[in-house]
mmCIF file of C-alpha atoms and ligand atoms in Angstrom:
data_model
loop_
_atom_site.group_PDB
_atom_site.id
_atom_site.type_symbol
_atom_site.label_atom_id
_atom_site.label_comp_id
_atom_site.label_asym_id
_atom_site.label_seq_id
_atom_site.Cartn_x
_atom_site.Cartn_y
_atom_site.Cartn_z
ATOM 1 C CA UNK H 1 -13.448 13.782 -11.729
ATOM 2 C CA UNK H 2 -10.996 13.243 -8.849
ATOM 3 C CA UNK H 3 -10.340 16.609 -7.203
ATOM 4 C CA UNK H 4 -6.590 15.887 -7.322
ATOM 5 C CA UNK H 5 -6.596 15.680 -11.152
ATOM 6 C CA UNK H 6 -4.323 18.354 -12.622
ATOM 7 C CA UNK H 7 -5.964 20.724 -15.089
ATOM 8 C CA UNK H 8 -5.145 19.794 -18.653
ATOM 9 C CA UNK H 9 -5.092 23.063 -20.552
ATOM 10 C CA UNK H 10 -2.911 21.806 -23.355
ATOM 11 C CA UNK H 11 -3.031 18.258 -24.627
ATOM 12 C CA UNK H 12 -0.878 17.289 -27.603
ATOM 13 C CA UNK H 13 -1.601 14.130 -29.590
ATOM 14 C CA UNK H 14 0.729 12.660 -32.264
ATOM 15 C CA UNK H 15 -1.750 11.146 -34.684
ATOM 16 C CA UNK H 16 -2.032 9.041 -37.807
ATOM 17 C CA UNK H 17 -5.315 8.730 -39.698
ATOM 18 C CA UNK H 18 -8.189 6.467 -38.772
ATOM 19 C CA UNK H 19 -6.902 5.122 -35.426
ATOM 20 C CA UNK H 20 -5.717 8.537 -34.264
ATOM 21 C CA UNK H 21 -8.890 10.300 -35.409
ATOM 22 C CA UNK H 22 -11.175 7.836 -33.649
ATOM 23 C CA UNK H 23 -9.147 8.217 -30.472
ATOM 24 C CA UNK H 24 -9.323 12.008 -30.724
ATOM 25 C CA UNK H 25 -13.080 11.856 -31.120
ATOM 26 C CA UNK H 26 -13.319 9.831 -27.908
ATOM 27 C CA UNK H 27 -10.877 12.116 -26.085
ATOM 28 C CA UNK H 28 -12.910 15.195 -27.009
ATOM 29 C CA UNK H 29 -16.137 13.443 -26.067
ATOM 30 C CA UNK H 30 -14.577 12.523 -22.719
ATOM 31 C CA UNK H 31 -13.345 16.059 -22.057
ATOM 32 C CA UNK H 32 -16.770 17.444 -22.911
ATOM 33 C CA UNK H 33 -18.639 15.033 -20.659
ATOM 34 C CA UNK H 34 -16.143 15.133 -17.793
ATOM 35 C CA UNK H 35 -15.244 11.445 -18.210
ATOM 36 C CA UNK H 36 -11.661 12.468 -18.936
ATOM 37 C CA UNK H 37 -10.296 14.077 -15.778
ATOM 38 C CA UNK H 38 -8.694 17.498 -15.838
ATOM 39 C CA UNK H 39 -10.390 19.069 -18.854
ATOM 40 C CA UNK H 40 -11.549 22.657 -18.626
ATOM 41 C CA UNK H 41 -13.494 25.033 -20.833
ATOM 42 C CA UNK H 42 -10.262 26.411 -22.225
ATOM 43 C CA UNK H 43 -8.524 23.102 -22.933
ATOM 44 C CA UNK H 44 -6.727 23.136 -26.273
ATOM 45 C CA UNK H 45 -6.051 19.842 -28.011
ATOM 46 C CA UNK H 46 -3.225 20.120 -30.523
ATOM 47 C CA UNK H 47 -2.991 17.320 -33.057
ATOM 48 C CA UNK H 48 0.368 16.796 -34.746
ATOM 49 C CA UNK H 49 -0.501 14.639 -37.743
ATOM 50 C CA UNK H 50 1.604 12.339 -39.849
ATOM 51 C CA UNK H 51 2.148 13.639 -43.370
ATOM 52 C CA UNK H 52 4.361 10.868 -44.735
ATOM 53 C CA UNK H 53 1.336 9.178 -46.369
ATOM 54 C CA UNK H 54 0.877 12.290 -48.528
ATOM 55 C CA UNK H 55 1.273 12.134 -52.229
ATOM 56 C CA UNK H 56 0.534 13.822 -55.513
ATOM 57 C CA UNK H 57 -2.097 12.208 -57.690
ATOM 58 C CA UNK H 58 -3.799 13.581 -60.817
ATOM 59 C CA UNK H 59 -1.981 16.843 -60.124
ATOM 60 C CA UNK H 60 -3.462 17.128 -56.646
ATOM 61 C CA UNK H 61 -1.762 17.087 -53.268
ATOM 62 C CA UNK H 62 -3.528 14.559 -51.047
ATOM 63 C CA UNK H 63 -2.874 14.391 -47.287
ATOM 64 C CA UNK H 64 -4.809 11.352 -46.030
ATOM 65 C CA UNK H 65 -4.046 11.574 -42.318
ATOM 66 C CA UNK H 66 -4.640 15.328 -42.040
ATOM 67 C CA UNK H 67 -7.926 14.916 -43.884
ATOM 68 C CA UNK H 68 -9.058 11.910 -41.860
ATOM 69 C CA UNK H 69 -8.530 13.856 -38.627
ATOM 70 C CA UNK H 70 -10.158 16.981 -40.058
ATOM 71 C CA UNK H 71 -13.210 15.222 -41.479
ATOM 72 C CA UNK H 72 -13.641 13.009 -38.408
ATOM 73 C CA UNK H 73 -13.520 15.842 -35.895
ATOM 74 C CA UNK H 74 -15.570 18.089 -38.188
ATOM 75 C CA UNK H 75 -18.283 15.451 -38.561
ATOM 76 C CA UNK H 76 -17.757 15.120 -42.299
ATOM 77 C CA UNK H 77 -16.232 11.639 -42.295
ATOM 78 C CA UNK H 78 -17.716 8.514 -43.835
ATOM 79 C CA UNK H 79 -18.063 6.660 -40.556
ATOM 80 C CA UNK H 80 -18.251 3.169 -42.072
ATOM 81 C CA UNK H 81 -15.099 3.507 -44.166
ATOM 82 C CA UNK H 82 -13.291 5.582 -41.542
ATOM 83 C CA UNK H 83 -11.817 7.866 -44.228
ATOM 84 C CA UNK H 84 -13.128 10.180 -46.932
ATOM 85 C CA UNK H 85 -16.301 12.239 -47.036
ATOM 86 C CA UNK H 86 -19.744 11.162 -46.020
ATOM 87 C CA UNK H 87 -22.318 10.932 -48.842
ATOM 88 C CA UNK H 88 -19.459 10.743 -51.324
ATOM 89 C CA UNK H 89 -19.987 10.325 -55.058
ATOM 90 C CA UNK H 90 -17.390 9.043 -57.517
ATOM 91 C CA UNK H 91 -18.141 10.674 -60.875
ATOM 92 C CA UNK H 92 -14.653 12.107 -61.344
ATOM 93 C CA UNK H 93 -13.154 8.673 -60.763
ATOM 94 C CA UNK H 94 -15.447 7.109 -63.368
ATOM 95 C CA UNK H 95 -14.601 9.831 -65.863
ATOM 96 C CA UNK H 96 -10.857 9.407 -65.287
ATOM 97 C CA UNK H 97 -11.208 5.669 -65.798
ATOM 98 C CA UNK H 98 -13.062 6.327 -69.069
ATOM 99 C CA UNK H 99 -9.983 8.245 -70.227
ATOM 100 C CA UNK H 100 -7.802 5.320 -69.184
ATOM 101 C CA UNK H 101 -5.890 7.544 -66.736
ATOM 102 C CA UNK H 102 -3.636 5.669 -64.328
ATOM 103 C CA UNK H 103 -3.552 4.813 -61.520
ATOM 104 C CA UNK H 104 -7.051 3.439 -61.446
ATOM 105 C CA UNK H 105 -6.536 1.775 -58.053
ATOM 106 C CA UNK H 106 -6.576 5.064 -56.173
ATOM 107 C CA UNK H 107 -9.973 6.725 -56.270
ATOM 108 C CA UNK H 108 -10.685 10.266 -55.192
ATOM 109 C CA UNK H 109 -14.270 11.080 -54.260
ATOM 110 C CA UNK H 110 -15.943 14.131 -55.755
ATOM 111 C CA UNK H 111 -16.449 15.925 -52.446
ATOM 112 C CA UNK H 112 -12.966 15.039 -51.299
ATOM 113 C CA UNK H 113 -11.500 16.462 -54.512
ATOM 114 C CA UNK H 114 -12.666 19.931 -53.477
ATOM 115 C CA UNK H 115 -10.376 19.732 -50.436
ATOM 116 C CA UNK H 116 -7.436 18.703 -52.610
ATOM 117 C CA UNK H 117 -8.151 21.455 -55.128
ATOM 118 C CA UNK H 118 -8.105 24.106 -52.400
ATOM 119 C CA UNK H 119 -4.942 22.638 -50.891
ATOM 120 C CA UNK H 120 -3.124 22.345 -54.198
ATOM 121 C CA UNK H 121 -4.041 25.854 -55.331
ATOM 122 C CA UNK H 122 -2.859 27.327 -52.051
ATOM 123 C CA UNK H 123 0.407 25.372 -52.105
ATOM 124 C CA UNK H 124 1.030 26.493 -55.668
ATOM 125 C CA UNK H 125 0.344 30.081 -54.614
ATOM 126 C CA UNK H 126 3.174 29.736 -52.097
ATOM 127 C CA UNK H 127 1.414 28.958 -48.838
ATOM 128 C CA UNK H 128 2.949 26.322 -46.587
ATOM 129 C CA UNK H 129 1.134 23.094 -45.734
ATOM 130 C CA UNK H 130 0.632 24.451 -42.189
ATOM 131 C CA UNK H 131 -1.059 27.564 -43.549
ATOM 132 C CA UNK H 132 -3.177 25.530 -45.933
ATOM 133 C CA UNK H 133 -4.200 23.156 -43.147
ATOM 134 C CA UNK H 134 -5.191 26.069 -40.930
ATOM 135 C CA UNK H 135 -7.299 27.490 -43.759
ATOM 136 C CA UNK H 136 -9.031 24.150 -44.421
ATOM 137 C CA UNK H 137 -9.661 23.687 -40.699
ATOM 138 C CA UNK H 138 -11.526 26.971 -40.503
ATOM 139 C CA UNK H 139 -14.361 25.069 -42.136
ATOM 140 C CA UNK H 140 -14.083 21.882 -40.099
ATOM 141 C CA UNK H 141 -12.668 22.628 -36.668
ATOM 142 C CA UNK H 142 -14.508 25.749 -35.566
ATOM 143 C CA UNK H 143 -15.188 25.104 -31.883
ATOM 144 C CA UNK H 144 -18.781 24.017 -31.471
ATOM 145 C CA UNK H 145 -18.640 22.599 -27.977
ATOM 146 C CA UNK H 146 -16.147 24.889 -26.316
ATOM 147 C CA UNK H 147 -12.939 22.934 -26.715
ATOM 148 C CA UNK H 148 -10.406 24.072 -29.257
ATOM 149 C CA UNK H 149 -8.654 21.699 -31.621
ATOM 150 C CA UNK H 150 -5.579 22.747 -33.580
ATOM 151 C CA UNK H 151 -4.361 20.514 -36.384
ATOM 152 C CA UNK H 152 -0.704 20.788 -37.373
ATOM 153 C CA UNK H 153 1.144 18.803 -40.025
ATOM 154 C CA UNK H 154 4.292 17.228 -38.538
ATOM 155 C CA UNK H 155 6.345 19.122 -41.125
ATOM 156 C CA UNK H 156 5.856 21.470 -44.046
ATOM 157 C CA UNK H 157 8.549 19.564 -45.936
ATOM 158 C CA UNK H 158 7.948 16.688 -48.299
ATOM 159 C CA UNK H 159 8.454 13.398 -46.464
ATOM 160 C CA UNK H 160 7.117 10.194 -48.032
ATOM 161 C CA UNK H 161 6.974 6.676 -46.707
ATOM 162 C CA UNK H 162 8.182 4.174 -49.291
ATOM 163 C CA UNK H 163 8.048 0.419 -48.882
ATOM 164 C CA UNK H 164 10.391 -2.158 -50.438
ATOM 165 C CA UNK H 165 8.617 -5.356 -51.485
ATOM 166 C CA UNK H 166 9.854 -8.521 -53.144
ATOM 167 C CA UNK H 167 9.493 -8.446 -56.940
ATOM 168 C CA UNK H 168 10.773 -11.507 -58.790
ATOM 169 C CA UNK H 169 10.412 -9.647 -62.111
ATOM 170 C CA UNK H 170 12.938 -6.967 -61.242
ATOM 171 C CA UNK H 171 16.710 -7.488 -61.562
ATOM 172 C CA UNK H 172 17.287 -6.651 -57.896
ATOM 173 C CA UNK H 173 14.484 -8.942 -56.783
ATOM 174 C CA UNK H 174 12.739 -6.059 -55.087
ATOM 175 C CA UNK H 175 10.769 -2.953 -55.878
ATOM 176 C CA UNK H 176 10.174 0.185 -53.898
ATOM 177 C CA UNK H 177 6.638 1.561 -53.919
ATOM 178 C CA UNK H 178 5.005 4.604 -52.372
ATOM 179 C CA UNK H 179 3.135 3.872 -49.162
ATOM 180 C CA UNK H 180 -0.182 4.421 -50.961
ATOM 181 C CA UNK H 181 0.648 1.782 -53.545
ATOM 182 C CA UNK H 182 1.605 -0.657 -50.800
ATOM 183 C CA UNK H 183 -1.577 -0.004 -48.844
ATOM 184 C CA UNK H 184 -4.194 0.612 -51.518
ATOM 185 C CA UNK H 185 -3.024 -1.389 -54.547
ATOM 186 C CA UNK H 186 -1.132 -4.205 -52.821
ATOM 187 C CA UNK H 187 -3.458 -4.063 -49.772
ATOM 188 C CA UNK H 188 -0.424 -4.669 -47.557
ATOM 189 C CA UNK H 189 -0.785 -8.318 -48.527
ATOM 190 C CA UNK H 190 2.898 -8.815 -49.379
ATOM 191 C CA UNK H 191 5.616 -8.559 -46.747
ATOM 192 C CA UNK H 192 7.282 -5.171 -46.409
ATOM 193 C CA UNK H 193 11.044 -5.752 -46.530
ATOM 194 C CA UNK H 194 12.014 -2.220 -45.605
ATOM 195 C CA UNK H 195 10.130 0.935 -44.764
ATOM 196 C CA UNK H 196 11.787 4.248 -45.583
ATOM 197 C CA UNK H 197 10.709 7.788 -44.757
ATOM 198 C CA UNK H 198 12.176 9.552 -47.782
ATOM 199 C CA UNK H 199 13.114 13.178 -47.096
ATOM 200 C CA UNK H 200 12.756 12.852 -43.358
ATOM 201 C CA UNK H 201 16.381 13.526 -42.407
ATOM 202 C CA UNK H 202 16.273 16.921 -44.095
ATOM 203 C CA UNK H 203 12.841 17.854 -42.765
ATOM 204 C CA UNK H 204 12.073 20.247 -39.947
ATOM 205 C CA UNK H 205 9.052 20.247 -37.644
ATOM 206 C CA UNK H 206 6.225 22.509 -38.791
ATOM 207 C CA UNK H 207 5.752 25.780 -36.889
ATOM 208 C CA UNK H 208 4.243 25.156 -33.483
ATOM 209 C CA UNK H 209 5.017 21.430 -33.311
ATOM 210 C CA UNK H 210 7.941 21.559 -30.874
ATOM 211 C CA UNK H 211 6.166 24.199 -28.767
ATOM 212 C CA UNK H 212 2.998 22.092 -28.647
ATOM 213 C CA UNK H 213 5.034 19.208 -27.234
ATOM 214 C CA UNK H 214 7.273 21.251 -24.939
ATOM 215 C CA UNK H 215 4.466 23.385 -23.493
ATOM 216 C CA UNK H 216 1.841 20.636 -23.137
ATOM 217 C CA UNK H 217 0.313 19.443 -19.878
ATOM 218 C CA UNK H 218 -0.011 15.985 -21.420
ATOM 219 C CA UNK H 219 1.370 14.312 -24.552
ATOM 220 C CA UNK H 220 -0.506 11.321 -25.961
ATOM 221 C CA UNK H 221 0.543 8.677 -28.460
ATOM 222 C CA UNK H 222 -2.872 7.369 -29.582
ATOM 223 C CA UNK H 223 -3.347 3.818 -30.886
ATOM 224 C CA UNK H 224 -1.975 4.847 -34.288
ATOM 225 C CA UNK H 225 0.410 2.819 -36.396
ATOM 226 C CA UNK H 226 3.693 2.856 -34.426
ATOM 227 C CA UNK H 227 5.837 2.720 -37.559
ATOM 228 C CA UNK H 228 4.242 4.687 -40.390
ATOM 229 C CA UNK H 229 2.169 7.131 -38.288
ATOM 230 C CA UNK H 230 3.672 7.843 -34.855
ATOM 231 C CA UNK H 231 7.073 6.531 -35.975
ATOM 232 C CA UNK H 232 7.358 9.006 -38.833
ATOM 233 C CA UNK H 233 6.265 11.920 -36.638
ATOM 234 C CA UNK H 234 8.876 11.014 -33.993
ATOM 235 C CA UNK H 235 11.431 10.672 -36.803
ATOM 236 C CA UNK H 236 11.186 14.306 -37.888
ATOM 237 C CA UNK H 237 14.457 15.707 -36.499
ATOM 238 C CA UNK H 238 13.784 17.386 -33.158
ATOM 239 C CA UNK H 239 10.423 15.779 -32.427
ATOM 240 C CA UNK H 240 11.654 12.716 -30.538
ATOM 241 C CA UNK H 241 13.922 14.909 -28.412
ATOM 242 C CA UNK H 242 11.012 17.246 -27.693
ATOM 243 C CA UNK H 243 8.915 14.295 -26.483
ATOM 244 C CA UNK H 244 11.815 12.972 -24.397
ATOM 245 C CA UNK H 245 12.390 16.302 -22.720
ATOM 246 C CA UNK H 246 8.904 17.774 -22.286
ATOM 247 C CA UNK H 247 7.950 18.376 -18.656
ATOM 248 C CA UNK H 248 4.532 16.893 -19.479
ATOM 249 C CA UNK H 249 3.790 13.230 -18.845
ATOM 250 C CA UNK H 250 3.742 11.136 -22.038
ATOM 251 C CA UNK H 251 1.231 8.313 -22.312
ATOM 252 C CA UNK H 252 0.504 5.900 -25.142
ATOM 253 C CA UNK H 253 -2.242 3.414 -25.993
ATOM 254 C CA UNK H 254 -1.447 0.163 -27.716
ATOM 255 C CA UNK H 255 -2.595 -0.232 -31.326
ATOM 256 C CA UNK H 256 -2.077 -3.969 -30.917
ATOM 257 C CA UNK H 257 -4.687 -6.014 -29.080
ATOM 258 C CA UNK H 258 -3.700 -9.635 -28.555
ATOM 259 C CA UNK H 259 -1.549 -10.214 -31.605
ATOM 260 C CA UNK H 260 -3.815 -8.225 -33.926
ATOM 261 C CA UNK H 261 -3.832 -4.651 -35.166
ATOM 262 C CA UNK H 262 -7.651 -4.587 -35.183
ATOM 263 C CA UNK H 263 -7.801 -2.576 -38.446
ATOM 264 C CA UNK H 264 -4.990 -1.378 -40.655
ATOM 265 C CA UNK H 265 -1.492 -2.660 -41.241
ATOM 266 C CA UNK H 266 0.473 -2.206 -38.032
ATOM 267 C CA UNK H 267 1.398 -5.911 -37.967
ATOM 268 C CA UNK H 268 3.069 -5.766 -41.395
ATOM 269 C CA UNK H 269 4.938 -2.595 -40.467
ATOM 270 C CA UNK H 270 6.131 -3.917 -37.098
ATOM 271 C CA UNK H 271 7.329 -7.124 -38.715
ATOM 272 C CA UNK H 272 9.291 -5.102 -41.283
ATOM 273 C CA UNK H 273 11.244 -3.366 -38.519
ATOM 274 C CA UNK H 274 11.717 -6.559 -36.503
ATOM 275 C CA UNK H 275 9.332 -5.733 -33.650
ATOM 276 C CA UNK H 276 7.056 -8.493 -32.370
ATOM 277 C CA UNK H 277 3.351 -7.871 -32.920
ATOM 278 C CA UNK H 278 2.302 -7.474 -29.297
ATOM 279 C CA UNK H 279 1.278 -4.619 -27.021
ATOM 280 C CA UNK H 280 4.276 -5.172 -24.782
ATOM 281 C CA UNK H 281 6.747 -5.178 -27.664
ATOM 282 C CA UNK H 282 5.335 -1.939 -29.094
ATOM 283 C CA UNK H 283 5.606 -0.320 -25.650
ATOM 284 C CA UNK H 284 9.198 -1.537 -25.363
ATOM 285 C CA UNK H 285 9.888 -0.267 -28.892
ATOM 286 C CA UNK H 286 8.794 3.237 -27.867
ATOM 287 C CA UNK H 287 10.764 2.756 -24.654
ATOM 288 C CA UNK H 288 10.651 4.344 -21.201
ATOM 289 C CA UNK H 289 11.580 8.010 -21.005
ATOM 290 C CA UNK H 290 13.705 7.103 -18.007
ATOM 291 C CA UNK H 291 15.735 4.883 -20.372
ATOM 292 C CA UNK H 292 15.998 7.185 -23.402
ATOM 293 C CA UNK H 293 12.596 6.360 -24.902
ATOM 294 C CA UNK H 294 9.417 8.402 -25.170
ATOM 295 C CA UNK H 295 6.895 6.851 -22.748
ATOM 296 C CA UNK H 296 6.001 7.394 -19.120
ATOM 297 C CA UNK H 297 2.882 5.261 -19.383
ATOM 298 C CA UNK H 298 1.486 2.630 -21.739
ATOM 299 C CA UNK H 299 -2.028 1.248 -21.810
ATOM 300 C CA UNK H 300 -2.621 -2.262 -23.081
ATOM 301 C CA UNK H 301 -5.854 -4.153 -23.594
ATOM 302 C CA UNK H 302 -7.205 -6.352 -20.784
ATOM 303 C CA UNK H 303 -6.280 -9.402 -22.847
ATOM 304 C CA UNK H 304 -2.664 -8.338 -22.695
ATOM 305 C CA UNK H 305 -2.535 -7.917 -18.916
ATOM 306 C CA UNK H 306 0.145 -10.616 -18.799
ATOM 307 C CA UNK H 307 2.549 -8.115 -20.386
ATOM 308 C CA UNK H 308 2.255 -5.503 -17.616
ATOM 309 C CA UNK H 309 5.064 -6.831 -15.453
ATOM 310 C CA UNK H 310 7.582 -6.703 -18.288
ATOM 311 C CA UNK H 311 6.581 -3.139 -19.113
ATOM 312 C CA UNK H 312 6.876 -2.039 -15.480
ATOM 313 C CA UNK H 313 10.295 -3.697 -15.292
ATOM 314 C CA UNK H 314 11.311 -1.676 -18.350
ATOM 315 C CA UNK H 315 10.386 1.495 -16.432
ATOM 316 C CA UNK H 316 7.012 2.123 -18.102
ATOM 317 C CA UNK H 317 3.953 2.589 -15.910
ATOM 318 C CA UNK H 318 1.382 0.254 -17.431
ATOM 319 C CA UNK H 319 -2.244 -0.748 -17.005
ATOM 320 C CA UNK H 320 -4.698 -3.012 -18.798
ATOM 321 C CA UNK H 321 -8.172 -1.760 -19.788
ATOM 322 C CA UNK H 322 -10.499 -2.471 -22.725
ATOM 323 C CA UNK H 323 -8.853 -0.861 -25.751
ATOM 324 C CA UNK H 324 -11.403 -1.420 -28.508
ATOM 325 C CA UNK H 325 -12.666 1.842 -29.947
ATOM 326 C CA UNK H 326 -16.186 0.523 -30.415
ATOM 327 C CA UNK H 327 -17.912 3.864 -29.789
ATOM 328 C CA UNK H 328 -17.406 7.327 -28.332
ATOM 329 C CA UNK H 329 -18.064 6.220 -24.741
ATOM 330 C CA UNK H 330 -15.679 3.263 -24.944
ATOM 331 C CA UNK H 331 -12.980 5.458 -26.488
ATOM 332 C CA UNK H 332 -13.549 8.237 -23.934
ATOM 333 C CA UNK H 333 -13.019 5.647 -21.200
ATOM 334 C CA UNK H 334 -9.722 4.663 -22.843
ATOM 335 C CA UNK H 335 -8.648 8.313 -22.909
ATOM 336 C CA UNK H 336 -9.636 8.703 -19.242
ATOM 337 C CA UNK H 337 -7.604 5.640 -18.285
ATOM 338 C CA UNK H 338 -4.612 6.997 -20.201
ATOM 339 C CA UNK H 339 -4.807 10.344 -18.388
ATOM 340 C CA UNK H 340 -5.207 8.667 -14.997
ATOM 341 C CA UNK H 341 -2.281 6.337 -15.632
ATOM 342 C CA UNK H 342 0.196 9.195 -15.786
ATOM 343 C CA UNK H 343 -1.460 11.815 -13.580
ATOM 344 C CA UNK H 344 -2.695 9.823 -10.551
ATOM 345 C CA UNK H 345 -0.471 9.101 -7.597
ATOM 346 C CA UNK H 346 3.325 9.095 -7.397
ATOM 347 C CA UNK H 347 5.162 8.896 -10.703
HETATM 348 P P1 LIG B 401 -4.114 5.198 -40.450
HETATM 349 O O1 LIG B 401 -3.151 6.318 -40.687
HETATM 350 O O2 LIG B 401 -5.442 5.426 -41.091
HETATM 351 O O3 LIG B 401 -3.537 3.858 -40.698
HETATM 352 O O4 LIG B 401 -4.464 5.282 -38.906
HETATM 353 P P2 LIG B 401 -3.554 5.299 -37.616
HETATM 354 O O5 LIG B 401 -2.118 5.096 -37.901
HETATM 355 O O6 LIG B 401 -3.942 6.482 -36.809
HETATM 356 O O7 LIG B 401 -4.139 4.039 -36.845
HETATM 357 C C1 LIG B 401 -4.122 2.771 -37.428
HETATM 358 C C2 LIG B 401 -3.948 1.756 -36.333
HETATM 359 O O8 LIG B 401 -4.975 1.927 -35.355
HETATM 360 C C3 LIG B 401 -4.135 0.341 -36.788
HETATM 361 O O9 LIG B 401 -2.931 -0.172 -37.349
HETATM 362 C C4 LIG B 401 -4.523 -0.381 -35.499
HETATM 363 O O10 LIG B 401 -3.356 -0.943 -34.915
HETATM 364 C C5 LIG B 401 -5.043 0.724 -34.622
HETATM 365 N N1 LIG B 401 -6.452 0.534 -34.269
HETATM 366 C C6 LIG B 401 -7.526 0.632 -35.095
HETATM 367 N N2 LIG B 401 -8.672 0.395 -34.397
HETATM 368 C C7 LIG B 401 -8.306 0.144 -33.106
HETATM 369 C C8 LIG B 401 -9.027 -0.145 -31.893
HETATM 370 O O11 LIG B 401 -10.259 -0.226 -31.851
HETATM 371 N N3 LIG B 401 -8.274 -0.329 -30.764
HETATM 372 C C9 LIG B 401 -6.922 -0.231 -30.773
HETATM 373 N N4 LIG B 401 -6.271 -0.413 -29.611
HETATM 374 N N5 LIG B 401 -6.211 0.046 -31.887
HETATM 375 C C10 LIG B 401 -6.899 0.230 -33.040
HETATM 376 CA CA1 LIG B 402 -1.991 7.028 -42.406
#
């Protein structure tokens, strides 16, 4: 660790599901092993998670991104799939199908259902999503290696991403579906004409979110989906301004490598909002803080090194390093490079 590295007591990460969770795992691994500069025994990592993928299904409130982060960091994730519980069984799904209950395209695993039952019962008893999340995290995020992780929903209000797709059978020629239907049933295989975050304008940040950003030593935008993960978090009124005005440096990592989103659906979402599918274009979309955007620094993959000059010209400090999250060490190295980009040398 360079002796000049500032101590990072509070790191705040705005995360989606699988991409954000994998990054967080690498960040924590890096802090633990000293690969990420500036960590200390009392470093607190606060995760502000997207909740616009949430929905109600079979009477249960399901929060995919919160659960993916919680299970991943709590070592309960199915590593191959990247979401859901390890050693999952699917009896409830089979039974529901036997009753002919729709939708059959969205399966809930038996172990996972326990989480949704606890959440739903607590919500119906009057607890907020933040309180419920804190309660669930008591099982999963108890510090085992010293570092503390706090998981906060971006908002306690109901915000849902909906996607408009072409539908020749409807009178308007289009149909609006919940994000889950777009992703799970349609497999993001049809173009998204519009993406809407329903309820967002009237939402407020969950308790602790603005403080976590304003009082951080470092704010990180992980390689999560820039539209339906980080984009929806930034879109909660007050959050973007908090990121713009925090005294902490803000660094992001590109979810696009070459012209590919690696896993997921970032390409479809970027296309729907008219942003080119490239690391440079996503960085420019977030924008430099010095020009009203949210970034001080932006990491791109080595293959995208040709885009560094344009980013620097736009006022964003940029560097190119390997950005494939192929394992904890590789991801820790990405996190270390992100920290160094915005904490080393003159800003
Ligand atoms: P989701 O909510 O489960 O879709 O997860 P996130 O929004 O947190 O992250 C999804 C995004 O992560 C994908 O759209 C990809 O662009 C990005 N991603 C996934 N794996 C990698 C990787 O190995 N490297 C990089 N740079 N990005 C990745
Ligand atoms: Ca998600």
